[in-house]
C-alpha positions as MATLAB code, in Angstrom:
seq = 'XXXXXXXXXXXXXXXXXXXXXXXXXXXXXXXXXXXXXXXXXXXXXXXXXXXXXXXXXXXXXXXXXXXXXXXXXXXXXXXXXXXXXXXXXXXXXXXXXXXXXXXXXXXXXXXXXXXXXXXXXXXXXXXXXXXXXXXXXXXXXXXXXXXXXXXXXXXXXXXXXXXXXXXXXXXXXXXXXXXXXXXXXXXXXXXXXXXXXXXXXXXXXXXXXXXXXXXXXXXXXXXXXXXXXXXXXXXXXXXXXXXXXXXXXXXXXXXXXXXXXXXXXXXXXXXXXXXXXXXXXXXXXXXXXXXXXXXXXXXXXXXXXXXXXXXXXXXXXXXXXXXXXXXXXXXXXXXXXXXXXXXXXXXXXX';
ca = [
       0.000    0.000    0.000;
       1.695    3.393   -0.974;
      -0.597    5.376    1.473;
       1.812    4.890    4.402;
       5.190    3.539    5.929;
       5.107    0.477    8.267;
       7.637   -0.844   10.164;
       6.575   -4.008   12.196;
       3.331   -1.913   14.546;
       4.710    1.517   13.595;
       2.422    2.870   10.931;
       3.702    6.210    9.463;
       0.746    8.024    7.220;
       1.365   11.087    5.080;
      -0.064   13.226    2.712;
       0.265   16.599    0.971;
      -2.753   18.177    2.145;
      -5.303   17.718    4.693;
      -8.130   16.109    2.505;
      -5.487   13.679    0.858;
      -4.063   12.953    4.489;
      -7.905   12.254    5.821;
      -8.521   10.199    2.621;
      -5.521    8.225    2.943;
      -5.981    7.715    6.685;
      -9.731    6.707    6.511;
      -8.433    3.651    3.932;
      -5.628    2.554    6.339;
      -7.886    2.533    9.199;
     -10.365    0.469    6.903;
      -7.663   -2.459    5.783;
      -6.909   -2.329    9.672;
     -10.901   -3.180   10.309;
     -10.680   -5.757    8.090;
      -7.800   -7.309    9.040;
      -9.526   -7.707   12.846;
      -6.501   -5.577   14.505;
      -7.145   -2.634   16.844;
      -5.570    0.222   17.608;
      -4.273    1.985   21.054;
      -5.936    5.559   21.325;
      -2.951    6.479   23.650;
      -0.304    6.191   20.884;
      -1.996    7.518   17.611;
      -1.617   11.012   16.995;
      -3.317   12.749   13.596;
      -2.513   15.830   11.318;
       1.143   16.563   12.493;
       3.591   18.396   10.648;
       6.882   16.996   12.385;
       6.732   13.075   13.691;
       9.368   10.794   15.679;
       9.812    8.162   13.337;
      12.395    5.633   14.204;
      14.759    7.410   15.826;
      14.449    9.868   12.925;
      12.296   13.377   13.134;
      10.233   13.827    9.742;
       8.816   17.308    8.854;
       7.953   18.865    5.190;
      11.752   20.218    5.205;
      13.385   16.630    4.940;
      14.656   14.045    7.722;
      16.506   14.596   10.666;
      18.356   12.765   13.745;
      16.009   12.600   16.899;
      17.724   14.721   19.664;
      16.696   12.521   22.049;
      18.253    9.581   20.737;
      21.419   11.333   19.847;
      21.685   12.853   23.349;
      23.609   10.200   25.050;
      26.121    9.992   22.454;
      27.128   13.267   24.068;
      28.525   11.822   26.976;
      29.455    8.554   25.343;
      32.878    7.519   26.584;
      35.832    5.577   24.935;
      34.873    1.678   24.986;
      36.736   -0.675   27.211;
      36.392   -3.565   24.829;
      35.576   -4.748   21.447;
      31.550   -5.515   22.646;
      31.351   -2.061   23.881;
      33.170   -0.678   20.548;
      30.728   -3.022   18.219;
      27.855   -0.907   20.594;
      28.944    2.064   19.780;
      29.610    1.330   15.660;
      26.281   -0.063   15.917;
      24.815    3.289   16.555;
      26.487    5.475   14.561;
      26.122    3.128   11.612;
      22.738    3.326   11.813;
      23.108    7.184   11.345;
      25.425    7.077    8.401;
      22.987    8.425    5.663;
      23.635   11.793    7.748;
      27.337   11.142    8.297;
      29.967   12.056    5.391;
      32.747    9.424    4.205;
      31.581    7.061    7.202;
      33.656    4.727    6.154;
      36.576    6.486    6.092;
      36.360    7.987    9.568;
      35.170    4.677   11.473;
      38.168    3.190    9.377;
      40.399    2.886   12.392;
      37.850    1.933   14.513;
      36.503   -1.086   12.095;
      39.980   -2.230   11.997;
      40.106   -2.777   16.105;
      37.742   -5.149   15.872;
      39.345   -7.689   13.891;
      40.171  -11.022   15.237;
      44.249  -10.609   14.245;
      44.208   -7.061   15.845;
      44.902   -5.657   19.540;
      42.162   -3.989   21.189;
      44.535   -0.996   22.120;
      43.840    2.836   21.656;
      46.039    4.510   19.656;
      46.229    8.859   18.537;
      44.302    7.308   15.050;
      41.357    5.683   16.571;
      40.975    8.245   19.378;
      40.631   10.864   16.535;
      38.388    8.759   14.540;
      35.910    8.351   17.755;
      35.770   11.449   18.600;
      35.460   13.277   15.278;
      32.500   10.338   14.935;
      31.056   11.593   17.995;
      31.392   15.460   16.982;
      30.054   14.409   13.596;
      26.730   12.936   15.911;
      25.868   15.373   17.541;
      25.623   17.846   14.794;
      24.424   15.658   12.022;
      22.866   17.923    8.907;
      18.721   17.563    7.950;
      18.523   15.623    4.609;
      16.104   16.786    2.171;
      13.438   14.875    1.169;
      13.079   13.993   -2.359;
      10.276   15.351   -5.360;
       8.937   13.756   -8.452;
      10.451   16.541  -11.188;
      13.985   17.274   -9.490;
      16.903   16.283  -11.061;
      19.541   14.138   -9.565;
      22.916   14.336   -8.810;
      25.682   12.105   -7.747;
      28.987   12.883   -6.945;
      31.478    9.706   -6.633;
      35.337    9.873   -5.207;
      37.391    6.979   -4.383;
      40.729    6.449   -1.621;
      43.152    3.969   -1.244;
      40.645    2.519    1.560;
      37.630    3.401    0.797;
      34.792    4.798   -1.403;
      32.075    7.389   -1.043;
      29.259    9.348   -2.486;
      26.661   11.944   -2.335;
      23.258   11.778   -3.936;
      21.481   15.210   -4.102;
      18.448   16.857   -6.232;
      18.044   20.038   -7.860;
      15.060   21.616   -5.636;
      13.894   25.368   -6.539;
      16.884   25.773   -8.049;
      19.436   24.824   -5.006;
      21.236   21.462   -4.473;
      19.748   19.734   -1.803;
      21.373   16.749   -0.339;
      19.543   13.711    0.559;
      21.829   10.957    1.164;
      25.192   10.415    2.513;
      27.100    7.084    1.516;
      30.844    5.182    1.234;
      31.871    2.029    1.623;
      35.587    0.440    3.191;
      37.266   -1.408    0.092;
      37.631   -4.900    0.247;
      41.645   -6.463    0.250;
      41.900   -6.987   -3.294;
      40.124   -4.020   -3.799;
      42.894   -1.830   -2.444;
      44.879   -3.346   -5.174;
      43.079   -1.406   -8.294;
      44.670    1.122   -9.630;
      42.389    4.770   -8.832;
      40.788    4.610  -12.312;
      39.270    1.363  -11.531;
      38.258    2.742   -7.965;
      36.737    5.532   -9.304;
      35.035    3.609  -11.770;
      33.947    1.143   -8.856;
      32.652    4.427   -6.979;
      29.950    5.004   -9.599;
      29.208    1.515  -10.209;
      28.539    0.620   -6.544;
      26.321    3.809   -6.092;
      24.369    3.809   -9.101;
      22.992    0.529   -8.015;
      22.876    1.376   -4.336;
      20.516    4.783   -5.517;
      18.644    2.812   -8.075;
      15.386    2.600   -6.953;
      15.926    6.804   -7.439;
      17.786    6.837  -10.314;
      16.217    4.620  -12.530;
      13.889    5.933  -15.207;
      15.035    9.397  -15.072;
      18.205   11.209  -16.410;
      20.873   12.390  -13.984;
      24.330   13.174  -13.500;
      27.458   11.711  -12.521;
      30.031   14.241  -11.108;
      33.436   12.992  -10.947;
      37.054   14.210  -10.633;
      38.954   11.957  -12.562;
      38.635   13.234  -16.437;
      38.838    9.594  -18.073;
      35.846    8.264  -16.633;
      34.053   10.547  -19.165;
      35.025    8.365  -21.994;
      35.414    5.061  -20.024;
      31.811    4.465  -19.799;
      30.580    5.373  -23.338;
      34.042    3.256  -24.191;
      32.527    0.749  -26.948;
      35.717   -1.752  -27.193;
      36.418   -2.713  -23.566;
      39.109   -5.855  -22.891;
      38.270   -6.650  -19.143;
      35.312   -8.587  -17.957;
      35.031   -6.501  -15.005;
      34.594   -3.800  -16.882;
      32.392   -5.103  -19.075;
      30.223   -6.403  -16.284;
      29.932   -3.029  -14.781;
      29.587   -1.196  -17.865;
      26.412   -3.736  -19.129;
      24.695   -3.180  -15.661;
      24.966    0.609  -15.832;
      23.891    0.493  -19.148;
      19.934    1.171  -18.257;
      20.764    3.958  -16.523;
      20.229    7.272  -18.616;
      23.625    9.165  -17.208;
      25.258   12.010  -17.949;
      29.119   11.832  -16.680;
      30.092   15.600  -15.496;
      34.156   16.005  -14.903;
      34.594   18.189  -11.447;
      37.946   19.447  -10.445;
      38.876   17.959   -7.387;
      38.568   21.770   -5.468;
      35.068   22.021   -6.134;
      34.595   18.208   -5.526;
      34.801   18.616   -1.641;
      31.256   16.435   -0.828;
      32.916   14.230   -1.680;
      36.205   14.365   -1.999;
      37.067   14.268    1.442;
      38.345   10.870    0.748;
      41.883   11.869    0.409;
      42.604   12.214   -3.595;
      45.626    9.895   -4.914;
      47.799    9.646   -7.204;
      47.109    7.689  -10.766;
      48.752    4.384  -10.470;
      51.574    3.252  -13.318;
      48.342    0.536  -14.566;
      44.954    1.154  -15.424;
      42.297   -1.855  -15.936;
      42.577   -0.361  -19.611;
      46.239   -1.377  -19.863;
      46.225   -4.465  -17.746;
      45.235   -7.566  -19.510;
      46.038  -10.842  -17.815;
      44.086  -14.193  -18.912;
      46.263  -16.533  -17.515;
      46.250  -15.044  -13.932;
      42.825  -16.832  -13.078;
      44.679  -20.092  -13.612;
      48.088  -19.477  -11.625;
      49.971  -20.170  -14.831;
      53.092  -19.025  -15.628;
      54.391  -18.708  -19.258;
      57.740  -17.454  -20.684;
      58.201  -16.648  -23.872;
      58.803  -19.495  -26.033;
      61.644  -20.798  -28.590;
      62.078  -24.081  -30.477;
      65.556  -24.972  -31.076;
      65.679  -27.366  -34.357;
      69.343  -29.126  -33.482;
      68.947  -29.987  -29.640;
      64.645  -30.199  -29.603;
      65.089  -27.846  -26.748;
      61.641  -26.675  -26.186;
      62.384  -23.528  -23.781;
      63.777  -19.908  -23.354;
      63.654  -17.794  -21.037;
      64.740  -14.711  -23.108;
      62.196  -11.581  -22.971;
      61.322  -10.544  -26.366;
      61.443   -6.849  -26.290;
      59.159   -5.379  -28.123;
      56.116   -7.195  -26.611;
      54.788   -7.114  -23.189;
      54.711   -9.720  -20.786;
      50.677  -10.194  -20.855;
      50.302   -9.683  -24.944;
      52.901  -12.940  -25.128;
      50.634  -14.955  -22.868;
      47.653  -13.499  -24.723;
      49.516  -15.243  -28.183;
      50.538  -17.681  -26.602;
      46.963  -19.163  -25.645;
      45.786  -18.343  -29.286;
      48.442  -20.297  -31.078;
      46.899  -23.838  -31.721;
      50.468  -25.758  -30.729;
      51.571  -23.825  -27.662;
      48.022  -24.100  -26.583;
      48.223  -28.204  -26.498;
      51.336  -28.030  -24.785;
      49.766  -25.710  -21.993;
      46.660  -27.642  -21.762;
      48.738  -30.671  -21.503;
      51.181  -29.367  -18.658;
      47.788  -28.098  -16.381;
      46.374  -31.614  -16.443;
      49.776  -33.492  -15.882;
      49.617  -35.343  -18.962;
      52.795  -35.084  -20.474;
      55.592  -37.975  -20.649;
      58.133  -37.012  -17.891;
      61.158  -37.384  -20.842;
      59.263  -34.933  -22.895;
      57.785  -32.284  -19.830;
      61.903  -31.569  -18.528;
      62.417  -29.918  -22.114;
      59.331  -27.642  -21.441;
      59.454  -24.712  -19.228;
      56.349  -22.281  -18.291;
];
């Protein structure tokens, strides 16, 4: 029913006006009739223009932390253990929408509470409580959204993390209503900051779908090549043509921002480019944990083997030639599934 919000006996109704607030109210109360349930007197109240909602105050200007819930975090002192710390993450997390590049200030604090680490307090994850706690206690109100604005999202990436913004062109002013960023995975880490970046929009595109979709928006970004990148019509990674396929129903416009103005979200410190992109790097015997050296037949000893580096081609387009050439490629397939006569395998080398 899109007449109201309900979350398990919490029933949230809403309208634009009083009649469609009445109307919408009198066909709740009816499903509620027929459903046999009743309702306590004591704990409805009608025709408000600001209401507690799960820890959350809701007026026509947009949504809100409830003072009351964020009082104690006031006084909220350092944990004494990881249970205690998980308490306290627990809390803010469930705040982050208001909280900019979450993930990059609870960072240190995440990081205390794995298994292989100390629980010890350190200058790093003293700052990163209590600029969490400042942050809580002063949290911004986040617009609410309309039918005919236009979108926005602005996407930056780290070396540990990625964030974003999502805001909406109200009256003629930016309005933000959402907050996000996310703590890279291991391998993650490992991409160069093209493919971060590019991971940055793909992540939040999907995670603001159920706003973006159907409507035209824009992408702001500080890093230039992602303007081509995703209107790039010969791709060589899978990744990237996983990602690029999924965003593909998404009518986007990519905006380049320099990184000055980019400050929403930027905060997540700005890096360097790495030596390679996911546009340079092409590995496709990596997945396999093979590894192939150039290769040289020798008519006079039948020596199959060299380890010589042939200059003018790169390390991955050898491999790449290698798997396409109909005789090396038996001779591969043949070493993976330990088929080859011993004799004949110590002349091979890969």
């Amino acid at each position: 029913m899109e007449k109201c919000v309900v979350y398990l006996d919490d029933v949230l109704i809403f309208g634009k006006t009083v009649d469609e607030h009445n109307d919408r109210l009198n066909q709740v109360l009816k499903r509620i009739k027929e459903a046999g349930l009743k309702l306590s007197p004591e704990k409805c109240t009608f025709l408000k223009q600001e209401v507690r909602y799960l820890g959350h105050i809701v007026t026509k200007d947009g949504i809100a932390t409830d003072p009351d819930k964020i009082a104690s975090i006031k006084s909220w002192e350092l944990p004494n253990c990881k249970k205690e710390l998980q308490t306290f993450l627990g809390f803010c997390n469930y705040y982050r929408r208001f909280i900019n590049n979450y993930a990059v200030l609870s960072e240190p604090l995440s990081s205390m509470l794995k298994k292989e680490n100390r629980f010890k307090w350190t200058d790093a994850t003293k700052t990163s409580f209590y600029a969490l706690r400042k942050t809580l206690t002063s949290p911004p109100v986040l617009s609410l959204p309309t039918k005919d604005g236009k979108y926005v999202l602005d996407t930056d990436a780290s070396h540990n993390a990625i964030g974003a913004v999502l805001s909406q062109i109200q009256n003629g002013e930016e309005k933000v209503l959402y907050y996000a960023s996310k703590t890279l995975t291991k391998s993650q880490k490992q991409y160069c900051i093209t493919r971060k970046e590019l991971l940055a929009i793909y992540t939040f595109v999907l995670k603001f779908k159920h706003y973006l979709i159907g409507k035209q928006f824009v992408v702001r970004t500080d890093h230039q090549a992602l303007k081509w990148m995703l209107n790039w019509d010969s791709p060589n990674t899978s990744q990237y043509c996983i990602w690029k396929a999924e965003l593909e129903i998404f009518d986007k416009l990519v905006e380049f921002r320099k990184g000055k103005e980019h400050i929403n979200a930027d905060a997540l410190s700005r890096l360097p480019d790495c030596e390679q992109c996911l546009i340079k790097h092409y590995d496709p015997l990596k997945k396999r944990n093979v590894k192939v050296y150039p290769v040289e037949i020798n008519n006079e000893n039948k020596s199959l083997y060299s380890e010589k580096v042939i200059n003018n081609l790169r390390d991955y387009e050898n491999e790449w030639q290698q798997e396409r050439d109909l005789d090396i490629k038996i001779i591969l397939n043949a070493l993976r599934e330990g088929n080859l006569h011993m004799k004949f395998k110590r002349n091979l080398k890969i």
